[in-house]
Short mmCIF file of C-alpha atoms in Angstrom, two decimals:
data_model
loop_
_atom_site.label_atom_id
_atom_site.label_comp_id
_atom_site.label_asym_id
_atom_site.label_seq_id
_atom_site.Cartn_x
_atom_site.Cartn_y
_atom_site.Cartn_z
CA UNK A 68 -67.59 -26.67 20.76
CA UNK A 69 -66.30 -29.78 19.45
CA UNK A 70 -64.77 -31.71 21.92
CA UNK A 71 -61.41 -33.42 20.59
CA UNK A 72 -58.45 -35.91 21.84
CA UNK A 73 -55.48 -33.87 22.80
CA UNK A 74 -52.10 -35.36 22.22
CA UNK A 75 -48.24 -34.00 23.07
CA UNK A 76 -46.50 -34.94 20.05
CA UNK A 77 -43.54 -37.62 20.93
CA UNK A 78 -42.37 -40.62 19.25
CA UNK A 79 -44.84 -42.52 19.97
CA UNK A 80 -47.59 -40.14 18.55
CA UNK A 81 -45.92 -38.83 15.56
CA UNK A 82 -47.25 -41.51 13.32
CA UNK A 83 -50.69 -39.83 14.19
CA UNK A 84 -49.33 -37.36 12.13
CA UNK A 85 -48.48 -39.15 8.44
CA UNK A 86 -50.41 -38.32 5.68
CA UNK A 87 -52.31 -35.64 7.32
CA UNK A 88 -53.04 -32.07 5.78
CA UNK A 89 -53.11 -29.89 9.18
CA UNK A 90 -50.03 -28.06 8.76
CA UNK A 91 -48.83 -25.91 6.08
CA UNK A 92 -46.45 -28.69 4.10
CA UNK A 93 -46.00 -32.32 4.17
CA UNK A 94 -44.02 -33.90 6.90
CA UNK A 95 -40.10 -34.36 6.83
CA UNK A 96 -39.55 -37.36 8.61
CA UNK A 97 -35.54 -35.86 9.68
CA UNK A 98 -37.08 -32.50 10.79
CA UNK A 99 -39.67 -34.04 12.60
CA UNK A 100 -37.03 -36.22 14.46
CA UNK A 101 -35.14 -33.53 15.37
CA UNK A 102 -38.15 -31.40 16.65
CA UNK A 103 -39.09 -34.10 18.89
CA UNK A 104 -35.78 -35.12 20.15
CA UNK A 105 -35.35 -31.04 21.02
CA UNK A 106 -36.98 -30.99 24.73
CA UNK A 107 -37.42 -26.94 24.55
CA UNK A 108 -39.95 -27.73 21.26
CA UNK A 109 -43.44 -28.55 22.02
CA UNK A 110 -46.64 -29.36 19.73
CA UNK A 111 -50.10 -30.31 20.92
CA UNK A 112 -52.37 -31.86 18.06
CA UNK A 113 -55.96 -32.62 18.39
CA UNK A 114 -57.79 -35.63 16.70
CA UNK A 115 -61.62 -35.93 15.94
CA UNK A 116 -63.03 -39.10 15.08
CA UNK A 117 -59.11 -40.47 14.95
CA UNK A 118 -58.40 -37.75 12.65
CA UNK A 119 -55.72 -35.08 13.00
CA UNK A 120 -57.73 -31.77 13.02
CA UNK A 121 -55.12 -28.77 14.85
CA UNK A 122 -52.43 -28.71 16.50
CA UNK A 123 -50.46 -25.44 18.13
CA UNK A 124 -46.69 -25.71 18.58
CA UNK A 125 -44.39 -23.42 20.70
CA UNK A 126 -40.71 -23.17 22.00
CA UNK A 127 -39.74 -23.12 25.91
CA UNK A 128 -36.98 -19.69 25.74
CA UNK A 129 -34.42 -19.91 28.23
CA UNK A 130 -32.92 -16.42 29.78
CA UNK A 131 -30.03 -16.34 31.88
CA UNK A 132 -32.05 -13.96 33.87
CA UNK A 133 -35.39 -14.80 34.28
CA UNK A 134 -37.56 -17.62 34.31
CA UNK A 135 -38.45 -19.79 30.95
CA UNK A 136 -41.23 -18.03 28.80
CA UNK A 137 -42.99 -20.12 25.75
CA UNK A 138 -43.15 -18.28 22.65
CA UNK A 139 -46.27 -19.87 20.75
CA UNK A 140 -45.18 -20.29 16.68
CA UNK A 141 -48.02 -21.47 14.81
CA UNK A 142 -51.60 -22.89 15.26
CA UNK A 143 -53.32 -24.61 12.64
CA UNK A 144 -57.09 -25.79 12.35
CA UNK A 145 -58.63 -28.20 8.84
CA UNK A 146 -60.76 -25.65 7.32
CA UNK A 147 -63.63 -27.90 8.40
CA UNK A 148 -62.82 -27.74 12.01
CA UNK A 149 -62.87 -23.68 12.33
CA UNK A 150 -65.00 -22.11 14.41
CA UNK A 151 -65.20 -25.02 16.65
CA UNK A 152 -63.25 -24.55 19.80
CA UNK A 153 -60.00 -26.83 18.53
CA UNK A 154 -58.18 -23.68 18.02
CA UNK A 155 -58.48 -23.15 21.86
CA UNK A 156 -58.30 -26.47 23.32
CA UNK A 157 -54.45 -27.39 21.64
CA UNK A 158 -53.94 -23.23 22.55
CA UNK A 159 -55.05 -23.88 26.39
CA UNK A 160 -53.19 -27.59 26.20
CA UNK A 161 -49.68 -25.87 25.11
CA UNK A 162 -50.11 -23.38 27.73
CA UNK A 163 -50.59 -26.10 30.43
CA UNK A 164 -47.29 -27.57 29.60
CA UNK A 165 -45.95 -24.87 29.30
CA UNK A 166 -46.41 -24.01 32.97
CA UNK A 167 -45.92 -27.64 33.89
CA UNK A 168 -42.41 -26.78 32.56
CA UNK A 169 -42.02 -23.79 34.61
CA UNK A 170 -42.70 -21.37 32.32
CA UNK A 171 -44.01 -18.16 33.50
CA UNK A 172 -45.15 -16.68 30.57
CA UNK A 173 -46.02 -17.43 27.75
CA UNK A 174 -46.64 -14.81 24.15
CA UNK A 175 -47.50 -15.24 20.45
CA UNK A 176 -47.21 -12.46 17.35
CA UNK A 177 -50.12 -12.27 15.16
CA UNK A 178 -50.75 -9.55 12.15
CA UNK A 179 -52.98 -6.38 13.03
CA UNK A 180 -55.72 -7.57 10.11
CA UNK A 181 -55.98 -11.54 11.72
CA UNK A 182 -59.40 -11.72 12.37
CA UNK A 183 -59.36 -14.95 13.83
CA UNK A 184 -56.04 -15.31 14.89
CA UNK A 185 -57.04 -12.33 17.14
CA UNK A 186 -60.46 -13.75 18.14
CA UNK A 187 -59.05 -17.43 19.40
CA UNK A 188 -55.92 -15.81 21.31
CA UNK A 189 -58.61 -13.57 22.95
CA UNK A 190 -60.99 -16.64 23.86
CA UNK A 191 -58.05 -18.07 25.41
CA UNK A 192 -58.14 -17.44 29.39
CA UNK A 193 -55.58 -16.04 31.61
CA UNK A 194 -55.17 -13.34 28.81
CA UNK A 195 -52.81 -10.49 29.89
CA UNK A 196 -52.30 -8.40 27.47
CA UNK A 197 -52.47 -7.10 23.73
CA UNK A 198 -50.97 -4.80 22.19
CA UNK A 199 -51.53 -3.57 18.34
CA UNK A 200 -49.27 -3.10 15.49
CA UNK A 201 -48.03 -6.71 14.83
CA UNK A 202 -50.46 -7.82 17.76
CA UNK A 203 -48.78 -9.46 20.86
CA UNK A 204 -51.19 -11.92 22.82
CA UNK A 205 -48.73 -12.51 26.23
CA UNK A 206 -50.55 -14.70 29.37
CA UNK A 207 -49.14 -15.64 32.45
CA UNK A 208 -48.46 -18.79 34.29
CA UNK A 209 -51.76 -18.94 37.19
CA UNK A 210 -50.28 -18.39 40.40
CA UNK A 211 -50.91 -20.22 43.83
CA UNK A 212 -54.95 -20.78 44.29
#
């Protein structure tokens, strides 16, 4: 496993982020504003060597009848970084501020045929569940030790 720096994406942090390739387009300096300024958003990217590598971003859900739950949206490793553990560590980081938050859940939606989406979500402890079809990964928040 390669060990990396873990940051929580913020102001201060987000020019980490410029010129990088680990997400799917370049960055829009308005939408990544408002994604930071949105307190129920939340991104965790990892850096090796000063050098964005991953990151995993989610979204607190509020219900007016239950406690918060994070929904995880995406999770993205450099192709040279696979296989490595990164996957999991901004996973497992996103999940602890997640329950820091008060979340008591948290759940992502992969495809059936996601190899490794499937095998990091499963790596990941505290697993709960899974369920097949569009494949649900759900956890919940650890309770009292």
């Amino acid at each position: 496993m390669t060990a990396a720096t873990l940051h929580l994406l913020d102001a201060a942090t987000a020019r980490r982020l410029e010129g990088t390739d680990i997400f799917d387009n370049p960055l829009r300096p308005a939408e990544l504003a408002r994604f930071i300024a949105d307190p129920s958003h939340c991104l965790v990217f990892a850096e090796v060597a000063n050098q964005p590598v991953g990151f995993a971003s989610g979204v607190i859900q509020y219900h007016p009848d239950k406690p918060p739950e994070l929904f995880i949206k995406e999770v993205g490793v450099t192709a040279a970084f696979r296989r490595r553990g990164i996957g999991r560590q901004v996973v497992q980081r996103l999940l602890d501020e997640a329950w820091a938050a008060g979340c008591s859940g948290a759940w992502v939606i992969t495809e059936d045929d996601n190899d490794a989406a499937r095998a990091l979500y499963r790596s990941v402890p505290k697993l709960i569940s899974e369920t097949s079809g569009n494949v649900i990964f759900d956890w919940a928040a650890p309770g009292p030790s």
